[in-house]
Coordinates of C-alpha atoms in Angstrom, one line a residue:
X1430 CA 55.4 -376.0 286.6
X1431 CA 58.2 -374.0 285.9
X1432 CA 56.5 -373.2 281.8
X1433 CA 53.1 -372.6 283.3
X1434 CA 54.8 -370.1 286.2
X1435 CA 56.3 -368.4 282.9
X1436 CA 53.5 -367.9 280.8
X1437 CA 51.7 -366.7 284.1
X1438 CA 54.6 -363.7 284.6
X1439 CA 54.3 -363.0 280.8
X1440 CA 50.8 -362.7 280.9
X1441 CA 50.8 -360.2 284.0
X1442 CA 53.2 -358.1 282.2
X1443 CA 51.4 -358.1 278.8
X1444 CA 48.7 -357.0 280.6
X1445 CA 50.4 -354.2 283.2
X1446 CA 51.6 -352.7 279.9
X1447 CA 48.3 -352.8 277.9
X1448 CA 47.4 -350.7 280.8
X1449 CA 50.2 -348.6 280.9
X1450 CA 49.4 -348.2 277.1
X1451 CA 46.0 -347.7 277.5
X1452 CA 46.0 -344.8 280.1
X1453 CA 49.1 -343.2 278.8
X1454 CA 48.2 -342.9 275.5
X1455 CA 44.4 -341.3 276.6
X1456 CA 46.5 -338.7 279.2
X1457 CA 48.8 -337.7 275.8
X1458 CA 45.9 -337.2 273.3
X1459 CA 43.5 -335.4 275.5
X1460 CA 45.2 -332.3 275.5
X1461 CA 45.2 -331.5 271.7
X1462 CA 41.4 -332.8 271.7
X1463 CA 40.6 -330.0 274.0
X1464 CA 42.6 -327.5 272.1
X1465 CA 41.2 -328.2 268.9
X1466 CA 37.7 -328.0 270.3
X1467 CA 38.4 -324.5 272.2
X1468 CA 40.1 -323.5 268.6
X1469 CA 37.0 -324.4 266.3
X1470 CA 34.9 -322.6 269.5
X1471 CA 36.8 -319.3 269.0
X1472 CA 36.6 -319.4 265.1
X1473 CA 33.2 -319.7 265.4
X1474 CA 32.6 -316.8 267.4
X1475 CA 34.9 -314.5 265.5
X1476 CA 32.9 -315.5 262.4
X1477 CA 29.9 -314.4 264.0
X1478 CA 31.3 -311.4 265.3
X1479 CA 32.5 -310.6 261.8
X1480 CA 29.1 -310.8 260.3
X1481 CA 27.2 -309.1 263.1
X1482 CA 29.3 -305.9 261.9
X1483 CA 28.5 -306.8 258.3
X1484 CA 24.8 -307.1 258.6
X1485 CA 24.9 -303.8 260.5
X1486 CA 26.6 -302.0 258.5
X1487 CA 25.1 -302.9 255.9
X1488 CA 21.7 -302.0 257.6
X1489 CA 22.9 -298.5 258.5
X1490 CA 23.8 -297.9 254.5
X1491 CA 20.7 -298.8 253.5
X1492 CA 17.7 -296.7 253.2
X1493 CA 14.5 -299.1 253.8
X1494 CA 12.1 -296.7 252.7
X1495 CA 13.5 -296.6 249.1
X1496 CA 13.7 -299.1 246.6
X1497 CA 17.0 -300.4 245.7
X1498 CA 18.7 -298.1 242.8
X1499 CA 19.1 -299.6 239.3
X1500 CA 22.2 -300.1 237.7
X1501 CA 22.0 -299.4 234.3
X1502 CA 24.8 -301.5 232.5
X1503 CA 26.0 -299.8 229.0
X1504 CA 25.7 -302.1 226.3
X1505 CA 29.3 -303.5 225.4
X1506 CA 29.7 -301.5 222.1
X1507 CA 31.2 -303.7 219.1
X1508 CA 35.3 -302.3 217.9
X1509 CA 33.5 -301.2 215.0
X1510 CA 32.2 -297.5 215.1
X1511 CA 32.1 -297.9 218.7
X1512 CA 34.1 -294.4 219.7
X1513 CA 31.6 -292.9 217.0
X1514 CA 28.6 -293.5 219.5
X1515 CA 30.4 -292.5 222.3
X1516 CA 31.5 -289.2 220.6
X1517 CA 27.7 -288.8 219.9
X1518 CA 26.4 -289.7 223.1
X1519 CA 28.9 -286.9 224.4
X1520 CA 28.1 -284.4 222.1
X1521 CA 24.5 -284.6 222.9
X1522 CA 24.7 -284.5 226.6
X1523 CA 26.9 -281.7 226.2
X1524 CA 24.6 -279.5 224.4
X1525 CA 22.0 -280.1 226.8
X1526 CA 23.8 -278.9 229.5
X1527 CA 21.8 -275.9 231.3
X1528 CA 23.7 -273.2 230.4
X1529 CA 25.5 -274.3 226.9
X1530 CA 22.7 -272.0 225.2
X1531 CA 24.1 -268.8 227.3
X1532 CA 27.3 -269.6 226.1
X1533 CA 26.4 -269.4 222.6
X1534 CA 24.6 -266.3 223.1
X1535 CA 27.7 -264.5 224.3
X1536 CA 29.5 -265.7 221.2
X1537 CA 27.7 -263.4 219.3
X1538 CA 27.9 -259.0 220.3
X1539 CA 24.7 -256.9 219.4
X1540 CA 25.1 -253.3 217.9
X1541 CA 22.9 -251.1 217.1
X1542 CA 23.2 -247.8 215.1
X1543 CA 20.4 -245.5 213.8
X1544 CA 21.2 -243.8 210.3
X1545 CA 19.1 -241.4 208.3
X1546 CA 19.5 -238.7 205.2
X1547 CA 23.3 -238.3 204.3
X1548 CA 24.3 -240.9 207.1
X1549 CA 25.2 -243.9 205.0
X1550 CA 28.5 -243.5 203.9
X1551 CA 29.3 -243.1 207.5
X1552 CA 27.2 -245.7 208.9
X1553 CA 29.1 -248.2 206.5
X1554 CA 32.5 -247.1 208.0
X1555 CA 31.3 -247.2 211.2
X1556 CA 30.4 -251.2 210.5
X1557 CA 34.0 -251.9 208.8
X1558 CA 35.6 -250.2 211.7
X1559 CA 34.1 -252.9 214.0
X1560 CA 34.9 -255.5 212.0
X1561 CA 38.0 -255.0 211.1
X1562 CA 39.6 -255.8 215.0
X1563 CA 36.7 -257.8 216.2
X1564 CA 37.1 -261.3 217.9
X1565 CA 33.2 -262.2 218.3
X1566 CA 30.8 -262.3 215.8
X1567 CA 28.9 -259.1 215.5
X1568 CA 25.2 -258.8 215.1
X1569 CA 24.4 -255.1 214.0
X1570 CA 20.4 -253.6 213.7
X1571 CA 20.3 -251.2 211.5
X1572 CA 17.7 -248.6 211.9
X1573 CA 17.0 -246.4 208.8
X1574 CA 14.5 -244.6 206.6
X1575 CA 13.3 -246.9 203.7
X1576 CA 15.0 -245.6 200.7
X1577 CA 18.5 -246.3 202.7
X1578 CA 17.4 -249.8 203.5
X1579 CA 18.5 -251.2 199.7
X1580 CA 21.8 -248.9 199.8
X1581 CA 23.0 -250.8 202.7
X1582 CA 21.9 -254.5 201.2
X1583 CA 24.2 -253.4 198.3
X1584 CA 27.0 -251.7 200.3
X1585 CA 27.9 -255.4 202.4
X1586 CA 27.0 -257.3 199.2
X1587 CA 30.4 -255.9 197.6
X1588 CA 32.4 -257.2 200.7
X1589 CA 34.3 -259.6 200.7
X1590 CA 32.9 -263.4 201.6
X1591 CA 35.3 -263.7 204.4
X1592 CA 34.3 -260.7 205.8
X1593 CA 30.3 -261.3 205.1
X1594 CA 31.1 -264.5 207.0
X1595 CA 31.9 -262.5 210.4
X1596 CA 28.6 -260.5 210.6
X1597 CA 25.1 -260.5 210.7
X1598 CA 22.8 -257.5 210.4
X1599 CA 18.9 -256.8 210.0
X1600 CA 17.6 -253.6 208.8
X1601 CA 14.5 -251.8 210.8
X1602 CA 11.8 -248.7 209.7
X1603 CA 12.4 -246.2 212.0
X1604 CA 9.3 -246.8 214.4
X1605 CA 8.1 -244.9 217.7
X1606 CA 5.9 -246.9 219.9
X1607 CA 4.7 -244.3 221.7
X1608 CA 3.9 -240.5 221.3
X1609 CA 3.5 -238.3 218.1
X1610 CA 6.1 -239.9 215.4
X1611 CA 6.9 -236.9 213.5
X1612 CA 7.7 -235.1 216.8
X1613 CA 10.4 -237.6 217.9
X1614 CA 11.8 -238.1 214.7
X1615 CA 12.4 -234.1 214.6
X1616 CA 14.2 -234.6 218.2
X1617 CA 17.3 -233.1 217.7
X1618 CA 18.9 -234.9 214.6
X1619 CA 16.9 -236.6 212.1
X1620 CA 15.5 -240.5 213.8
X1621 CA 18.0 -239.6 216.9
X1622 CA 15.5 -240.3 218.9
X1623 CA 15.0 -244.3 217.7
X1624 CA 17.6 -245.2 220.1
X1625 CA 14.9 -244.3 223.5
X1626 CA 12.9 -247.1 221.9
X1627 CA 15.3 -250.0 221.7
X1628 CA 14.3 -251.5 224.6
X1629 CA 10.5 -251.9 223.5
X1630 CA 11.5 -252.6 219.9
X1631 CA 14.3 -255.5 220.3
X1632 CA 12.3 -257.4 222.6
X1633 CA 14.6 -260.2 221.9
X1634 CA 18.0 -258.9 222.3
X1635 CA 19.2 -259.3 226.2
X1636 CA 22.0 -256.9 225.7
X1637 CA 23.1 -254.1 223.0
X1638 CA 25.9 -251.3 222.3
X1639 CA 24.2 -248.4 220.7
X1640 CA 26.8 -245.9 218.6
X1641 CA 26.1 -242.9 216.7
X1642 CA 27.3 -242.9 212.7
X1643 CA 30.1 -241.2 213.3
X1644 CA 31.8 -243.1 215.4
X1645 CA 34.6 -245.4 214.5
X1646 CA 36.1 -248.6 216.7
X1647 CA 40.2 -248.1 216.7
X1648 CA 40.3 -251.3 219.3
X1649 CA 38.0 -254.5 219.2
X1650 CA 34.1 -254.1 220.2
X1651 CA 34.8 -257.0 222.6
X1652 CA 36.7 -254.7 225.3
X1653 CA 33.6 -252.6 225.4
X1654 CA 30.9 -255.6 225.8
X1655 CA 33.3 -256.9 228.7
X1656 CA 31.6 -253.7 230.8
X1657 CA 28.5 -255.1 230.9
X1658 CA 30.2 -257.9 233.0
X1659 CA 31.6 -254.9 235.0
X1660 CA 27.8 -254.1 236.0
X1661 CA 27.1 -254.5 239.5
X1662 CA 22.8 -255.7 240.6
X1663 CA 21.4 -252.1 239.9
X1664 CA 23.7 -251.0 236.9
X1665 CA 21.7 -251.3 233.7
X1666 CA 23.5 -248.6 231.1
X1667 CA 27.0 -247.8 230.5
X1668 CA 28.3 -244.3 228.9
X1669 CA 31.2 -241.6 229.3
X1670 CA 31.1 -238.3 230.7
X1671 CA 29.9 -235.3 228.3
X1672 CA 32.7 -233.2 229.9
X1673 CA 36.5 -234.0 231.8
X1674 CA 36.0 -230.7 233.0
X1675 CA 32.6 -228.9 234.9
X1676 CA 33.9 -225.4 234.6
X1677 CA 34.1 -225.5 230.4
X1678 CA 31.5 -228.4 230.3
X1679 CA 28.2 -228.0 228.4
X1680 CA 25.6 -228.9 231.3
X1681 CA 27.2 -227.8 234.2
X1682 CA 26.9 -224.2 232.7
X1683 CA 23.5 -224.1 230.2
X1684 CA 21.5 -226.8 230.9
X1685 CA 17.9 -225.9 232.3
X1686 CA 17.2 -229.2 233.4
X1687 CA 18.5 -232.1 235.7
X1688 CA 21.4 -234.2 234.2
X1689 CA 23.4 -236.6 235.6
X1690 CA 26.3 -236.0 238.3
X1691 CA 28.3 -233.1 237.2
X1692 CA 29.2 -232.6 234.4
X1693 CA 26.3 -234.6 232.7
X1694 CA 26.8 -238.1 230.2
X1695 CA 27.2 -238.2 225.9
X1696 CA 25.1 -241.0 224.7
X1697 CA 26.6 -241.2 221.5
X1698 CA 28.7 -244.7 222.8
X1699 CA 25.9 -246.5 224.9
X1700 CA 25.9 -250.0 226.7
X1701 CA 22.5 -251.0 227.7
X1702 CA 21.1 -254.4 229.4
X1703 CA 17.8 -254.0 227.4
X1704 CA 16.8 -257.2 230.1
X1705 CA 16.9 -255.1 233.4
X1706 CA 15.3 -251.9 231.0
X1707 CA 12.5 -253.8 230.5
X1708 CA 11.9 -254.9 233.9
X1709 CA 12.9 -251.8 236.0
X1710 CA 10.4 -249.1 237.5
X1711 CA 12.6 -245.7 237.2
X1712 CA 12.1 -242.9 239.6
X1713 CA 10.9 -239.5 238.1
X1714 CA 9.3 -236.4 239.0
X1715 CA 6.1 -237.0 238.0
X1716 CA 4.7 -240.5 239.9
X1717 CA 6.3 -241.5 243.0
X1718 CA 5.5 -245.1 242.5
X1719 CA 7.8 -244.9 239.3
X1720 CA 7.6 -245.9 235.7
X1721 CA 8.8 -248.4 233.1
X1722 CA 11.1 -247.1 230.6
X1723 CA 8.0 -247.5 227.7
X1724 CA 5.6 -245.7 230.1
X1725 CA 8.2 -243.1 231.2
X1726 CA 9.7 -241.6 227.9
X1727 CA 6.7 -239.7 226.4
X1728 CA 5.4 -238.1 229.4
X1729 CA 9.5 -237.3 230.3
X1730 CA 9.6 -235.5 226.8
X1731 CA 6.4 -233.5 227.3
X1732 CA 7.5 -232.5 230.6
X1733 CA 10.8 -231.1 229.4
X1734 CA 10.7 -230.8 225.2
X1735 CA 11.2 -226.8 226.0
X1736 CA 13.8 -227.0 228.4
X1737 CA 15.4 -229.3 226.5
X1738 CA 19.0 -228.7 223.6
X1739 CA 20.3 -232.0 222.9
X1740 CA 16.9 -234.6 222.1
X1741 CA 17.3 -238.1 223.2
X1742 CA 20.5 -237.6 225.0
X1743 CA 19.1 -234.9 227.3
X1744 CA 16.3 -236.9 228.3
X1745 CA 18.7 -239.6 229.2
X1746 CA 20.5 -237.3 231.6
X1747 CA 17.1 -236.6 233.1
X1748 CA 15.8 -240.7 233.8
X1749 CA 19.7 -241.2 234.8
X1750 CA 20.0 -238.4 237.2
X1751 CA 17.0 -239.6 239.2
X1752 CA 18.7 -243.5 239.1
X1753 CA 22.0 -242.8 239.4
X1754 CA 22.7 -246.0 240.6
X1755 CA 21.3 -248.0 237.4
X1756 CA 24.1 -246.4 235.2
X1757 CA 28.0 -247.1 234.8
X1758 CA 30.5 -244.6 233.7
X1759 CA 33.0 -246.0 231.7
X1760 CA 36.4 -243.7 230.7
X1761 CA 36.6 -241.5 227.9
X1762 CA 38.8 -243.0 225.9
X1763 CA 35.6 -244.9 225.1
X1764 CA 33.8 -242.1 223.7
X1765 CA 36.8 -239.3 222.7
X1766 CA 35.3 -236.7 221.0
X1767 CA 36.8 -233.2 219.5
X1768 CA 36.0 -231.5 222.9
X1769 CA 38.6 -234.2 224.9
X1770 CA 40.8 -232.2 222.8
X1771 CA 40.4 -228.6 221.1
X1772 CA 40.1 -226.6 224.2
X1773 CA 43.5 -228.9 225.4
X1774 CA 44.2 -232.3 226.5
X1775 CA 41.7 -233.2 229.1
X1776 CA 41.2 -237.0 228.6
X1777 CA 44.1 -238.3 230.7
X1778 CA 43.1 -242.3 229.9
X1779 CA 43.8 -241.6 225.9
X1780 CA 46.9 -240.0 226.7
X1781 CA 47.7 -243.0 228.9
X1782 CA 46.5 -245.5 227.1
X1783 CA 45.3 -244.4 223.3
X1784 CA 41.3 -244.1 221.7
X1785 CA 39.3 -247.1 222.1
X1786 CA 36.4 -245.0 220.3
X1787 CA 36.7 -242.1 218.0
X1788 CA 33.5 -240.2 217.8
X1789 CA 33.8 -237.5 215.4
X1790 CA 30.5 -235.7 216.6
X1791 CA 30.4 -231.6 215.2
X1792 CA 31.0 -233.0 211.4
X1793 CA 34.5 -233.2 212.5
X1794 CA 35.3 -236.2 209.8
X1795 CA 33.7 -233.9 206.7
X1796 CA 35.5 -230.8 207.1
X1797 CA 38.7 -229.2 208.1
X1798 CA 38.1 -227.8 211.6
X1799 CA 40.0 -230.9 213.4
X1800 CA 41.9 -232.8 210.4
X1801 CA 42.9 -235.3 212.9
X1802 CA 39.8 -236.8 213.3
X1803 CA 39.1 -236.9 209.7
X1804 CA 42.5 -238.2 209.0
X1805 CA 41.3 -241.5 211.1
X1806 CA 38.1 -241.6 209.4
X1807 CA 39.5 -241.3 205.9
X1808 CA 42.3 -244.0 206.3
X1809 CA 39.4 -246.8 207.8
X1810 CA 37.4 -245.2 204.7
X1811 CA 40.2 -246.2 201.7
X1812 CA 41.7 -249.5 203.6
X1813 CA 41.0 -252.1 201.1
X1814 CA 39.2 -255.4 203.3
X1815 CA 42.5 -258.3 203.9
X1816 CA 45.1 -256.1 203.1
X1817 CA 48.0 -255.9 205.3
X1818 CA 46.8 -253.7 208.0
X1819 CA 49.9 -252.1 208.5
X1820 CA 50.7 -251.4 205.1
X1821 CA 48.2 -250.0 203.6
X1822 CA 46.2 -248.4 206.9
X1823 CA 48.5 -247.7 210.0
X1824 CA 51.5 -246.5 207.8
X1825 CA 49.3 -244.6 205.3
X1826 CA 47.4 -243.3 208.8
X1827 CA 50.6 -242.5 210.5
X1828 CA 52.2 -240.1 207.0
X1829 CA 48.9 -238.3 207.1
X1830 CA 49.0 -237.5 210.6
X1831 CA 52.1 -235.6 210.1
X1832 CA 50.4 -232.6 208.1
X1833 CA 47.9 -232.6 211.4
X1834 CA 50.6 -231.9 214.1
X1835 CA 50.2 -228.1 214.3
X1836 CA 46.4 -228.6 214.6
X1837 CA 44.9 -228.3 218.0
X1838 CA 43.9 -232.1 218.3
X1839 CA 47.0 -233.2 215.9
X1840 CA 49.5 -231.9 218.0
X1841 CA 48.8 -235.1 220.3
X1842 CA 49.3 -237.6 218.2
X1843 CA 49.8 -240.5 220.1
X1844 CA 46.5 -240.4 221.7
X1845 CA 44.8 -241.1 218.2
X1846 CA 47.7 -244.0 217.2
X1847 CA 49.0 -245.9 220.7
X1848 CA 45.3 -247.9 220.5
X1849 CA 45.3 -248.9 217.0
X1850 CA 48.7 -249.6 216.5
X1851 CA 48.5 -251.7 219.5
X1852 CA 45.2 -253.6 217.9
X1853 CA 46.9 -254.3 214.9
X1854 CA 49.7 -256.1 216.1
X1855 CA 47.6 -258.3 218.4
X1856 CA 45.8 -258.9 215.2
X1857 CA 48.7 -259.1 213.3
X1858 CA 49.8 -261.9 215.7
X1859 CA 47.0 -263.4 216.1
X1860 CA 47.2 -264.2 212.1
X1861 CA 50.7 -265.3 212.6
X1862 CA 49.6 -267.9 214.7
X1863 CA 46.6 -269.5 213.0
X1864 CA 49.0 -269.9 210.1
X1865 CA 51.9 -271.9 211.8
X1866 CA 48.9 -273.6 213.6
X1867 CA 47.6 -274.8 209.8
X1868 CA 51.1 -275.3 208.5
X1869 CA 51.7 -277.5 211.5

């Protein structure tokens, strides 16, 4: 009795704690089951609100009504030769560039210069003059009668290679496209005229410095071409003043025709951008509604041919002083002739600063009425091509210039030797450095 009482009391107890057991253990897991489920709940709904964002953004960078760009994929280039073709490909894309053929363009300066009868000689030294400072490449048309045409071919044939190698030239008949020929070619000074008609005859040639034969360049030609940069919308032409001075100037006193602004301009040193010529109606006195430069310059001569002194030049002063706003006036220093000097010093920017152009118009550089011009002219003349430029043209230049001193141009003789002096040593310099640059 007392064993089965026993077993009863065990039994009663085994079971109070299975029960114990039973609902304690399902109060303690509970808990964590519900966390766990409220855990996997939020993680769902962040994921969702993660790629709700996605898919919209994704929507708003899209552009439905355009197909999908493609991505071309460059071919994986082998280690051999493979910088070649990429050096290629660049150099090709490069040269197609809008605007890479401009660039070339500028690389090369146009002159023009008009020479006939005794004009060679000088034309040549003009040409050297140029060359000698240049930085550009220089592309000069040569306009002469066609017995000179052969003289010139052998005049640059003797030069040297490495000068030939700096220049380009082409030699043109003197032609007049419109009017009587004869008549214009007896304007003034023999062919003087051929400069009106560069325009209509270098159709090709967007912009052009015109010089007489007796000028000579005591500075590079690239200062001079960096006016037509200097040109604002209407600007078209760039020359100097014919006079410092209205009261002892030429056209403010004798002229019987209009000229430009006061004191009128030379045209013996003339900047032109022959592409606005062309395409430019000019006002005049004879149609309102205004002519193009072709159209203009016969009519304009027989208008004025008895009024008229200087040829070509007048009739430039006449188109210019009814568009004054098409032309640029640029210092004389650019254009210093014997009358910035003999009647006194009246070309304040060559005292400041030195000639940029010598023009030695009168026959100054063939006789003995201003020595100092011919002095300059003779110098350039003797200076043998790749000599030292100081040696054997400034210091040769600079001895000379003292029999000229008591002359009424030589007695300023810093005016004719500040400019080239300073031109030499930049290109003295500039020598300098290309040879530690090869040595290097």
């Amino acid at each position: 009795m007392r064993i089965h009482c026993k077993i009863v009391a065990i039994a009663v107890c085994f079971g109070v704690f299975l029960l114990l057991y039973f609902f304690g253990g399902n109060a303690t897991d509970e808990p964590p089951l519900k966390e766990v489920a409220k855990e996997k709940h939020f993680q769902s709904l962040n994921h969702i609100e993660d790629i709700a964002p996605a898919k919209e953004a994704k929507q708003t960078n899209e552009e439905p009504q355009k197909p999908p760009k493609l991505i071309r994929k460059e071919p994986k280039l082998s280690s051999r030769g493979g910088g070649n073709v990429i050096a290629k490909t660049r150099q090709k894309s490069e040269v197609g560039r809008p605007g890479s053929k401009v660039t070339r363009a500028e690389d090369v300066m146009h002159l023009a210069v008009v020479a006939c009868g005794n004009r060679l000689d000088e034309t040549l030294n003009m040409v050297k003059s140029a060359l000698l400072f240049s930085i550009k490449k220089i592309k000069f048309h040569i306009f002469a009668e066609e017995d000179l045409a052969e003289q010139f071919e052998k005049g640059f044939s003797q030069w040297p290679q490495t000068v030939s190698a700096r220049f380009q030239y082409s030699i043109y008949p003197i032609t007049f496209s419109v009017g009587n020929a004869d008549e214009w070619k007896k304007l003034f000074k023999p062919c003087a005229a051929q400069r009106l008609f560069l325009p209509v005859i270098l159709k090709d040639v967007d912009s052009l410095l015109y010089v007489d034969t007796d000028v000579l360049f005591l500075r590079p030609m690239d200062d001079i071409w960096k006016f037509l940069k200097a040109f604002n919308s209407t600007q078209l032409a760039a020359m100097a003043p014919e006079h410092e001075i209205p009261k002892i100037g030429w056209y403010s006193r004798f002229a019987r025709h209009p000229f430009y602004g006061v004191t009128g301009v030379n045209s013996g040193v003339m900047l032109m951008n022959l592409t606005r010529i062309r395409s430019t109606l000019f006002r005049n006195s004879m149609i309102a509604s205004g002519l193009s430069w072709e159209n203009l310059l016969h009519p304009l001569y027989q208008k004025y041919k008895n009024h008229i002194t200087w040829g070509d030049q007048d009739l430039l002063n006449i188109i210019f002083h009814y568009n004054p706003e098409c032309l640029y006036i640029f210092p004389c220093q650019w254009n210093y002739r014997p009358d910035h000097c003999m009647y006194g010093s009246n070309c304040k920017a060559a005292e400041e600063e030195g000639v940029s152009i010598l023009h030695g118009n009168r026959g100054v550089y063939h006789d003995d009425k201003q020595p100092a011009f011919r002095v300059v002219y003779d110098a350039i003349h003797e200076y043998p091509f790749e000599e030292n430029l100081f040696q054997s043209l400034f210091y040769p230049l600079q001895t000379k210039f003292l029999d000229t001193v008591n002359t009424l141009c030589g007695r300023i003789p810093q005016v004719f030797l500040k400019q080239i002096e300073k031109t030499m040593r930049a290109v003295y310099e500039k020598k300098v450095v290309r040879r530690v640059r090869l040595h290097e």
